[in-house]
mmCIF file of C-alpha atoms in Angstrom:
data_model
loop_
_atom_site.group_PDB
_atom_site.id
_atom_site.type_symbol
_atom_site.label_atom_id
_atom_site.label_comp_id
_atom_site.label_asym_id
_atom_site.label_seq_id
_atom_site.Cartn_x
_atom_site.Cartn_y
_atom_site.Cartn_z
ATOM 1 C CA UNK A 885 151.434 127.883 100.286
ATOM 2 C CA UNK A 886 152.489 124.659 101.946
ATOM 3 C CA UNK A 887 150.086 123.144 104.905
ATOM 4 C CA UNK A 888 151.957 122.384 107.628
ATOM 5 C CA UNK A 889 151.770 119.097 109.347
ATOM 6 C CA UNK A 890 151.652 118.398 112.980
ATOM 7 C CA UNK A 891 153.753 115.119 114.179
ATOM 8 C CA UNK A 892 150.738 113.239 114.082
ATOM 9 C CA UNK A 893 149.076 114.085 110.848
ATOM 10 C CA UNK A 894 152.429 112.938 109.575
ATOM 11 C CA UNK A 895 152.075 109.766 111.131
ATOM 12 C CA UNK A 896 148.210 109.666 110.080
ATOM 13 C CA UNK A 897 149.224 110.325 106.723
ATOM 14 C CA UNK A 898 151.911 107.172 106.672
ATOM 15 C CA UNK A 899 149.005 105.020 108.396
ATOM 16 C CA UNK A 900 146.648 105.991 106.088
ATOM 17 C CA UNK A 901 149.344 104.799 102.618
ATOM 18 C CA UNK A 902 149.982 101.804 104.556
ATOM 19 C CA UNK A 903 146.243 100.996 104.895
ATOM 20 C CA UNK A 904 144.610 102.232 101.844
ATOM 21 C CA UNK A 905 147.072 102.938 99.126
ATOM 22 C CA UNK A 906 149.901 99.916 99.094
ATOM 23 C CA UNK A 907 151.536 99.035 96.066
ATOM 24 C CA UNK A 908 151.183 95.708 96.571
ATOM 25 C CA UNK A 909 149.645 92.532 99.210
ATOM 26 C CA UNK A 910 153.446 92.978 100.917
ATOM 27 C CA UNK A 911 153.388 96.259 101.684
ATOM 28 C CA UNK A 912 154.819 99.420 100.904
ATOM 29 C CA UNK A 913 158.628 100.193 100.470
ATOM 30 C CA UNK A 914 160.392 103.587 102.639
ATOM 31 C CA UNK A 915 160.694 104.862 99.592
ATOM 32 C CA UNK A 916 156.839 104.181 98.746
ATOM 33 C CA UNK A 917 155.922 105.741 101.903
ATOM 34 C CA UNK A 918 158.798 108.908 101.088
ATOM 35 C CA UNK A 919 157.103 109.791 97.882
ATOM 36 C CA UNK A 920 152.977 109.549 99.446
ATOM 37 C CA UNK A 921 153.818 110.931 102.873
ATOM 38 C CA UNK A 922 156.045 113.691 101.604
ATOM 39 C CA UNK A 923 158.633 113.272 104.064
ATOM 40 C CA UNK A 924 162.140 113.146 104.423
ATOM 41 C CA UNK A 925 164.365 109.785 104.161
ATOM 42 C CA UNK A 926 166.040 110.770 107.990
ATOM 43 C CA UNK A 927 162.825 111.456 109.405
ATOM 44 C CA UNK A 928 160.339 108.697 108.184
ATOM 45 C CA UNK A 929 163.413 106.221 109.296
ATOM 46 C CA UNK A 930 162.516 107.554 113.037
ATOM 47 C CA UNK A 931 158.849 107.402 112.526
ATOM 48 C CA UNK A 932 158.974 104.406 111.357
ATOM 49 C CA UNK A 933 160.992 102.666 113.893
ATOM 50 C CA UNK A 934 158.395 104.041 116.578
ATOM 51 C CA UNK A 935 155.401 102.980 114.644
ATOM 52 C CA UNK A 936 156.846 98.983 114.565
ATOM 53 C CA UNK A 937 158.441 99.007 117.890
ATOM 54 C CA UNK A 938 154.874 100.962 118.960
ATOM 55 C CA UNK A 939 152.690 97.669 117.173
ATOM 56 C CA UNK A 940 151.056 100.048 114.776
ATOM 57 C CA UNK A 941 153.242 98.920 111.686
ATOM 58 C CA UNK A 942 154.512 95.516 110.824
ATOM 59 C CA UNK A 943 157.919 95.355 109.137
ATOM 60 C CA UNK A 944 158.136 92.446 106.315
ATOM 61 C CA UNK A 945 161.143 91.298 104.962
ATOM 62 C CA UNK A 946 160.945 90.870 101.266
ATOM 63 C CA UNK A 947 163.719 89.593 99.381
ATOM 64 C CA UNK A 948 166.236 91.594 100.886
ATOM 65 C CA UNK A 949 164.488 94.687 100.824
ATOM 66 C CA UNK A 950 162.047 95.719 104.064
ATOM 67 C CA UNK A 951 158.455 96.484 103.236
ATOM 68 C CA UNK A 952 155.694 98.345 105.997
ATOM 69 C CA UNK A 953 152.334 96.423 106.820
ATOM 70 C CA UNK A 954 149.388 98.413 108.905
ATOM 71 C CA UNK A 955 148.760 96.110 111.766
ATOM 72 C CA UNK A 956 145.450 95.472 113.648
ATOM 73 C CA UNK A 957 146.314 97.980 116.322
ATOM 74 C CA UNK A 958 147.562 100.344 113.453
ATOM 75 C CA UNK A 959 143.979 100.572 112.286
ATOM 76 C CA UNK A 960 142.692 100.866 115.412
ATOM 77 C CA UNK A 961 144.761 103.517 116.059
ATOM 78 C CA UNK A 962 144.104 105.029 112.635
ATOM 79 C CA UNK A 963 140.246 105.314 113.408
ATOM 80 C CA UNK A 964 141.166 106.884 116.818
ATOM 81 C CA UNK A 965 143.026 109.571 114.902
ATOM 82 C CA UNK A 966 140.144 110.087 112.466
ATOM 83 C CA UNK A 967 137.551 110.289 115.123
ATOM 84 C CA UNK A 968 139.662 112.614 117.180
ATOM 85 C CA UNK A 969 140.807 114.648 113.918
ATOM 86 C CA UNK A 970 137.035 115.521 113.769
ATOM 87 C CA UNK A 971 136.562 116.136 117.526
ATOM 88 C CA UNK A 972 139.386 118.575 117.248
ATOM 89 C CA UNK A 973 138.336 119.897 114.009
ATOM 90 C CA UNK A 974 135.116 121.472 116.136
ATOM 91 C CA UNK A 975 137.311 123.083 118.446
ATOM 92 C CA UNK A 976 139.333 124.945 115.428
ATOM 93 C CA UNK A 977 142.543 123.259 116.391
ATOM 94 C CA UNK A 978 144.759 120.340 115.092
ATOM 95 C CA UNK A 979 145.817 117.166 116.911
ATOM 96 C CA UNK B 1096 114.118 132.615 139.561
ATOM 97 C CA UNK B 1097 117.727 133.508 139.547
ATOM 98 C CA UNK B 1098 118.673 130.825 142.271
ATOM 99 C CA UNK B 1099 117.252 128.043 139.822
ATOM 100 C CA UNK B 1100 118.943 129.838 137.181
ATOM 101 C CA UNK B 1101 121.734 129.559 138.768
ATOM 102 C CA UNK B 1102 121.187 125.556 139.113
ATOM 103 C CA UNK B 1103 120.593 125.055 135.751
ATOM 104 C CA UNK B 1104 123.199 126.792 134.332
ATOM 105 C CA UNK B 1105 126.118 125.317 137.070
ATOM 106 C CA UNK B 1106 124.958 121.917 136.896
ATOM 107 C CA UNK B 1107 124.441 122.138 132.697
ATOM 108 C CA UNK B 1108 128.120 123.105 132.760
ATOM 109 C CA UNK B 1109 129.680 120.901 135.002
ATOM 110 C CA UNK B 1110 127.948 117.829 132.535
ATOM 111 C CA UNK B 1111 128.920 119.705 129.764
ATOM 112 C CA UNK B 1112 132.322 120.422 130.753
ATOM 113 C CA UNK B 1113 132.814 116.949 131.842
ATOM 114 C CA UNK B 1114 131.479 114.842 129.329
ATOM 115 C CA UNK B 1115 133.993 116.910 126.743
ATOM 116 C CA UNK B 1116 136.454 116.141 128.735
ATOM 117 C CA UNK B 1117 136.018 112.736 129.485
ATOM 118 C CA UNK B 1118 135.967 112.701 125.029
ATOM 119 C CA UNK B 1119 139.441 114.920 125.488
ATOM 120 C CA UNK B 1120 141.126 112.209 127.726
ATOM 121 C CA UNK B 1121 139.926 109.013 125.571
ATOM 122 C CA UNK B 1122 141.072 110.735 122.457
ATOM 123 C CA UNK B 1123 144.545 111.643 124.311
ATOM 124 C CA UNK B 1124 144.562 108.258 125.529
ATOM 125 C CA UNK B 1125 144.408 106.900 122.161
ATOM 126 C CA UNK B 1126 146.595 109.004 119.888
ATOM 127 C CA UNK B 1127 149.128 111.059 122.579
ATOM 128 C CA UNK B 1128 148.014 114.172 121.196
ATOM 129 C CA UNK B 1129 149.187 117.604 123.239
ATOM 130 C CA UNK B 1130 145.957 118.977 121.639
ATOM 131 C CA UNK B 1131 143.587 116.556 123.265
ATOM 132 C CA UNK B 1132 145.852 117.096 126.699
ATOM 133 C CA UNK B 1133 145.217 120.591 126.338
ATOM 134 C CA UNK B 1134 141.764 120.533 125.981
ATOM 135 C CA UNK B 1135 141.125 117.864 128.377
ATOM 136 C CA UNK B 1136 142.526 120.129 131.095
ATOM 137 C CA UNK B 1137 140.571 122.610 129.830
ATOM 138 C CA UNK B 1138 137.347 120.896 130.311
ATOM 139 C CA UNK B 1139 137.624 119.447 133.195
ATOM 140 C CA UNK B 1140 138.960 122.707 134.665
ATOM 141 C CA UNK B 1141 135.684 124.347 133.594
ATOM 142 C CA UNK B 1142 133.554 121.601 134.971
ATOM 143 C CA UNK B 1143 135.048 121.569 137.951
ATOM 144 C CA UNK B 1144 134.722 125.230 138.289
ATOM 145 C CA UNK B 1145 130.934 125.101 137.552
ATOM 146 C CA UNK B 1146 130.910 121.776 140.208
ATOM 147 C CA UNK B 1147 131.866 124.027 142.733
ATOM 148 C CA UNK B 1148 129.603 126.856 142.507
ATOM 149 C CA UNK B 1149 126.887 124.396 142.070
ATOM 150 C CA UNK B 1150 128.062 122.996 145.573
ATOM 151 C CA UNK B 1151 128.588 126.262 146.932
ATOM 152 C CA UNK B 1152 124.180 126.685 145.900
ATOM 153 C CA UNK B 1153 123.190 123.623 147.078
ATOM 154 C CA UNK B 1154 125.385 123.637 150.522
ATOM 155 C CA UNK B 1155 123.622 127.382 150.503
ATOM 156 C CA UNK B 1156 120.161 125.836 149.912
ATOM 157 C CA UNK B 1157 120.373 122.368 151.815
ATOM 158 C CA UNK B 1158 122.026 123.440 154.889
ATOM 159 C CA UNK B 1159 123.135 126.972 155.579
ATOM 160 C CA UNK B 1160 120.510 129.054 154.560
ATOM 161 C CA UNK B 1161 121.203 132.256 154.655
ATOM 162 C CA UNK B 1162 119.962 133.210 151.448
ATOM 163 C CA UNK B 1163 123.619 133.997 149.942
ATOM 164 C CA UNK B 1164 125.790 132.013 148.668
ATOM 165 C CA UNK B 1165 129.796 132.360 150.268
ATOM 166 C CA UNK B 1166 131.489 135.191 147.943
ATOM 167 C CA UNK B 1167 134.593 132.974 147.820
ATOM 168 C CA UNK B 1168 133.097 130.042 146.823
ATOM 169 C CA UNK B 1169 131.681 131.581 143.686
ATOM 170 C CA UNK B 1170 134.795 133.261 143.142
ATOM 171 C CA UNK B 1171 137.267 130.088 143.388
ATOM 172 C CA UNK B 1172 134.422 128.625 140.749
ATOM 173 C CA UNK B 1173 134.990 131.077 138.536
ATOM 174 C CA UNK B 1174 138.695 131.649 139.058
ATOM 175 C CA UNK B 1175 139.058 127.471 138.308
ATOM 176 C CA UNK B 1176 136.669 128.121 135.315
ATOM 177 C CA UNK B 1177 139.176 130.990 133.653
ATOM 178 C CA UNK B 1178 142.099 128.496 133.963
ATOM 179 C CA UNK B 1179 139.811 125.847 131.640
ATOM 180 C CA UNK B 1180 139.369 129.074 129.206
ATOM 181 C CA UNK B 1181 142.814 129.760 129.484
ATOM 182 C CA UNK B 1182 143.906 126.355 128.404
ATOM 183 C CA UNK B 1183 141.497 126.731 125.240
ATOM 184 C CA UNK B 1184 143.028 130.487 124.078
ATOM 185 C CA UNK B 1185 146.161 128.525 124.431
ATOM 186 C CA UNK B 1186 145.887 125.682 122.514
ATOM 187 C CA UNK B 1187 145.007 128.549 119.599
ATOM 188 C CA UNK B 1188 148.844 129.353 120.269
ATOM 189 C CA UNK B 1189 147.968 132.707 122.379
ATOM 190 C CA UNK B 1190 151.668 133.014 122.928
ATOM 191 C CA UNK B 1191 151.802 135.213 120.567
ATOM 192 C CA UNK B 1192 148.835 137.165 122.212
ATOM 193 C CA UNK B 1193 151.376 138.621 124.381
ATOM 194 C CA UNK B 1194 153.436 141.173 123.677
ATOM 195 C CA UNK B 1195 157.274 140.523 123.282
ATOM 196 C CA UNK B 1196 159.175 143.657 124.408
ATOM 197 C CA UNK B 1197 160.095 143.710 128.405
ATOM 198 C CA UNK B 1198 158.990 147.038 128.531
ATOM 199 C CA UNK B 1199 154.759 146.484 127.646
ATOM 200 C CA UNK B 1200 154.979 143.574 130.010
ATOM 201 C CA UNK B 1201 155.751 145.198 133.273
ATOM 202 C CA UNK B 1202 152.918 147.789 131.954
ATOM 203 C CA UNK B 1203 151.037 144.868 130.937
ATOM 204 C CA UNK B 1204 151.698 143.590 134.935
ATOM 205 C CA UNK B 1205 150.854 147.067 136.539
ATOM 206 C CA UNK B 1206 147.049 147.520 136.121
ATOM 207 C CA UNK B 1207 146.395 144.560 138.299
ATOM 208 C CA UNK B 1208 148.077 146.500 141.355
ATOM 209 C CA UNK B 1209 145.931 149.533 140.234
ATOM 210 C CA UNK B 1210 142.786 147.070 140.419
ATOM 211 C CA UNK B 1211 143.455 145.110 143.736
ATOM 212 C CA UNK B 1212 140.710 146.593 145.688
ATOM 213 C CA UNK B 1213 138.264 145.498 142.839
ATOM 214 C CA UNK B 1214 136.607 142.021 143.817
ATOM 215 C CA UNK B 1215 138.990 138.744 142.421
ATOM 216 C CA UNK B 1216 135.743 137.764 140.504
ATOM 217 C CA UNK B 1217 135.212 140.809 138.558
ATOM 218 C CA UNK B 1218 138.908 139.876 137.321
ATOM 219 C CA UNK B 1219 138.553 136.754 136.403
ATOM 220 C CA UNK B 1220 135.030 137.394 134.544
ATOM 221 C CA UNK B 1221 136.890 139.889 132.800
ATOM 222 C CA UNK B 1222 140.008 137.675 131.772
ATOM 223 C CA UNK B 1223 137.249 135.064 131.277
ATOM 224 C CA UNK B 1224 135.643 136.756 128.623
ATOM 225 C CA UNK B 1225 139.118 138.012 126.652
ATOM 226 C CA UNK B 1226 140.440 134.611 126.756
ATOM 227 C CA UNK B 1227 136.823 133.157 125.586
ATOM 228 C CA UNK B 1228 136.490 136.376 123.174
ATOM 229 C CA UNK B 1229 140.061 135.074 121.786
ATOM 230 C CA UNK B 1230 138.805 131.843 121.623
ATOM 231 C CA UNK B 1231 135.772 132.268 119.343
ATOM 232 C CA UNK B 1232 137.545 134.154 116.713
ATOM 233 C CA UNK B 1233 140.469 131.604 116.343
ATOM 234 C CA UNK B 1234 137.724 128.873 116.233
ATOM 235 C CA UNK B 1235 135.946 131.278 113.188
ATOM 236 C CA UNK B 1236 139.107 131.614 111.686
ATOM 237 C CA UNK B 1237 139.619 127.684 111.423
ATOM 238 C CA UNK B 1238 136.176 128.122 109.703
ATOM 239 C CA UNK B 1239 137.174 129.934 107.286
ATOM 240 C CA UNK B 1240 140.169 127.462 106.575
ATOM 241 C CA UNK B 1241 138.997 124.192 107.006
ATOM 242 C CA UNK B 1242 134.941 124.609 106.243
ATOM 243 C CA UNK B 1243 134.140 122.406 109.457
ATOM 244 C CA UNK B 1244 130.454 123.168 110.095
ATOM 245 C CA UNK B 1245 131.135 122.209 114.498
ATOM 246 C CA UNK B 1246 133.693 125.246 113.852
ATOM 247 C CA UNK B 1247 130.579 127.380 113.669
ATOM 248 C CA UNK B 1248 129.084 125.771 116.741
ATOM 249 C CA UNK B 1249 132.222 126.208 119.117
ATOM 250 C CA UNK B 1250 132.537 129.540 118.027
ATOM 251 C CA UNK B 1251 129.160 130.674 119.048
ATOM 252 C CA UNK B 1252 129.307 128.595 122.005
ATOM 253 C CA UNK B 1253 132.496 130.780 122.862
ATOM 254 C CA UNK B 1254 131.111 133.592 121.766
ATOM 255 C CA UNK B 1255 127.678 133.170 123.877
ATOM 256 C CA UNK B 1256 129.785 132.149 126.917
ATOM 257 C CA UNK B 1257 132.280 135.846 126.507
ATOM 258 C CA UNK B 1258 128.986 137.670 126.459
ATOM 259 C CA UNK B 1259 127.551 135.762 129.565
ATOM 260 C CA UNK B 1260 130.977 136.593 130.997
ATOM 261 C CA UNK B 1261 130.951 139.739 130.212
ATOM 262 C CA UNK B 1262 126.855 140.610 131.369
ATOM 263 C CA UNK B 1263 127.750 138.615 134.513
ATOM 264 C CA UNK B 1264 130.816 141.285 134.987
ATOM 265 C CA UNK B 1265 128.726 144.196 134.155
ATOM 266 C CA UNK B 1266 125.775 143.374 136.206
ATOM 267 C CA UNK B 1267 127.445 144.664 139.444
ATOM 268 C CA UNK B 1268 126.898 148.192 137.630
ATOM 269 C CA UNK B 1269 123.076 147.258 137.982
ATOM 270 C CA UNK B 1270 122.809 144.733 140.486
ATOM 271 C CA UNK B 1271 119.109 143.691 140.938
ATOM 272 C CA UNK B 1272 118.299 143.963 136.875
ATOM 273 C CA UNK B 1273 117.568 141.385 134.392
ATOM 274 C CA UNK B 1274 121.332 141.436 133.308
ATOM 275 C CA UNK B 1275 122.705 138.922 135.568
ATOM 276 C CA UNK B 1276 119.538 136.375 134.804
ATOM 277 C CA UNK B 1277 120.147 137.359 131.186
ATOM 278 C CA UNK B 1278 123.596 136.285 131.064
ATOM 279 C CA UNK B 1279 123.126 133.201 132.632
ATOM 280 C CA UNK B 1280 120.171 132.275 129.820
ATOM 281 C CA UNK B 1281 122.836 133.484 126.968
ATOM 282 C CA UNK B 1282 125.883 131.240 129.231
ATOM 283 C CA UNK B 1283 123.221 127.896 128.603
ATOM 284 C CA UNK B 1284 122.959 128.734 125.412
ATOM 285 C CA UNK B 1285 126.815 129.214 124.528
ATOM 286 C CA UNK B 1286 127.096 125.503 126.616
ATOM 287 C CA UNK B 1287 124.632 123.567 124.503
ATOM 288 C CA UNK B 1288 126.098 125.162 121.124
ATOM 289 C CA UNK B 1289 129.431 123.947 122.555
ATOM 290 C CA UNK B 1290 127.986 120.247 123.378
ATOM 291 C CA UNK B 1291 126.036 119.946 120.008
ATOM 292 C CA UNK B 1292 129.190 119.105 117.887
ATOM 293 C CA UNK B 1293 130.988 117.363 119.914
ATOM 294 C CA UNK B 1294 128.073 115.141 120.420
ATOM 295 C CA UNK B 1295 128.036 113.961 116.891
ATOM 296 C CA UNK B 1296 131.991 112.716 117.055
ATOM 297 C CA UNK B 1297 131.755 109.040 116.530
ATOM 298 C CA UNK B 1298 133.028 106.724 119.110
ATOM 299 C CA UNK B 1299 132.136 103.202 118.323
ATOM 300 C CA UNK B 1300 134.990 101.222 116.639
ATOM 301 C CA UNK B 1301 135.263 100.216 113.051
ATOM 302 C CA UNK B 1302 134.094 97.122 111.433
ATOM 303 C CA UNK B 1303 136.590 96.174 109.235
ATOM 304 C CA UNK B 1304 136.197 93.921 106.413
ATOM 305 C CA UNK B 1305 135.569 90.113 106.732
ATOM 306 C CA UNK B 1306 138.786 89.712 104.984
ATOM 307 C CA UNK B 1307 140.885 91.432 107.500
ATOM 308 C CA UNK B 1308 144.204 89.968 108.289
ATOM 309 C CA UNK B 1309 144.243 86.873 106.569
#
């Protein structure tokens, strides 16, 4: 059976690729991100634009084709969600 | 004994209550979540509902002195202490608690006319313990799914605060027995198993590598 993700594990889950599991020093490519966060091409385009405009991502243009960076806040934020994953964890509920 | 009782247990839950709230509103600070919203209502609903009974004691104590505490004060306590559990049965989605045909809700509606001559309190214990009944079992149900050991914790907690509830209600059956001290021992107990997990999330901020950023 398929989990199902809240809004924010989604964006947790794109966080987390852009942190720990980039392709290379540049950053990851949408369609990187696509294949490890599981998500559509529409929505990640939406997610995406929040997370840069937001200071969580950084957008790097390489070569003609745009690549994601986590930014200092993005980690930040990351280890808020992680904490607060937890915290809600306890309660039996997901954030 | 019961007046100090009493004390312990209101002021134990308005820290309680408050310092998992206060953790509710950083984390919805932080990440936005409608969770941590939810729950930070919740807990600063019930801490505010214990604040005021333990007011309502002390006011009693300090400067009226008439050996009772005001029915209504304990009573708004309570009643703002059953919209905290309320929040918590619904952040477990208790929407679907309620039933959807038109029909069972008007009969859902028409016991509380039947009931109006009963004390408000002896409601709201007795929604109290429902929603906090509801509360523990969808917490041990995420148990079973997600293997959280806190899961465990919260759910007795719950569970140990719908039985205080529901001793507190039934004490008025038996009103000078050791039920009502009883369920405010088992009430403590159901707030410290709530506190214990929570007090292990950790807040301090991550040390990233040396590296970072360059």
């Amino acid at each position: 059976m398929t989990e199902y993700r809240t809004h924010m594990k989604i964006i947790g889950d794109i966080l987390a690729t852009t942190r720990d599991d980039l392709q290379d020093e540049d950053g990851a490519t949408v369609t990187y991100l696509i294949r490890k966060a599981n998500i559509s091409h529409s929505r990640i385009s939406t997610i995406l634009k929040t997370l840069v405009s937001q200071g969580l991502l950084e957008k790097v243009d390489n070569q003609g084709s745009n690549k994601y960076k986590i930014s200092q806040n993005g980690r930040e934020f990351l280890q808020a969600y992680y904490s607060f994953t937890n915290f809600a964890d306890n309660f039996g509920l997901s954030i | 004994m019961e007046f100090l009782l009493e004390n312990i247990l209101n002021l134990v839950g308005f820290l309680v209550g408050l310092a998992i709230g206060i953790m509710s509103y950083i984390g919805f600070r932080n990440t936005g979540s409608p969770t941590l919203f939810r729950l930070t209502i919740a807990f600063f609903s019930i801490s505010l509902g214990f604040f005021v009974i333990w007011t309502g004691y002390m006011t009693e104590d300090l400067i009226i002195k008439s050996g009772n505490i005001e029915r209504w004060v304990q009573t708004l306590g309570i009643a703002i202490q059953t919209v905290g559990y309320f929040f918590i049965a619904f952040s477990h989605s208790i929407k679907s608690f309620f039933p959807k045909s038109s029909y069972f809700r008007s009969v859902g509606i028409f016991p509380l006319f039947l009931v109006s001559s009963v004390q408000l309190e002896h409601i709201f214990r007795s929604v109290s313990f429902i929603l906090l009944a509801y509360g523990a079992i969808e917490t041990m149900l995420s148990y079973f799914e997600n293997k959280n050991k806190g899961a465990i914790s919260v759910s007795v907690g719950l569970g140990l605060l719908a039985l205080g509830e529901f001793l507190g209600w039934y004490s008025f059956v038996f009103p000078d027995s050791i039920i009502y001290p009883a369920s405010m021992i088992i009430k403590i107990g159901g707030l410290i198993a709530l506190f214990i997990p929570v007090s292990k999330v950790p807040l301090t901020k991550i040390k990233f590598d040396e590296d970072f950023g360059e």
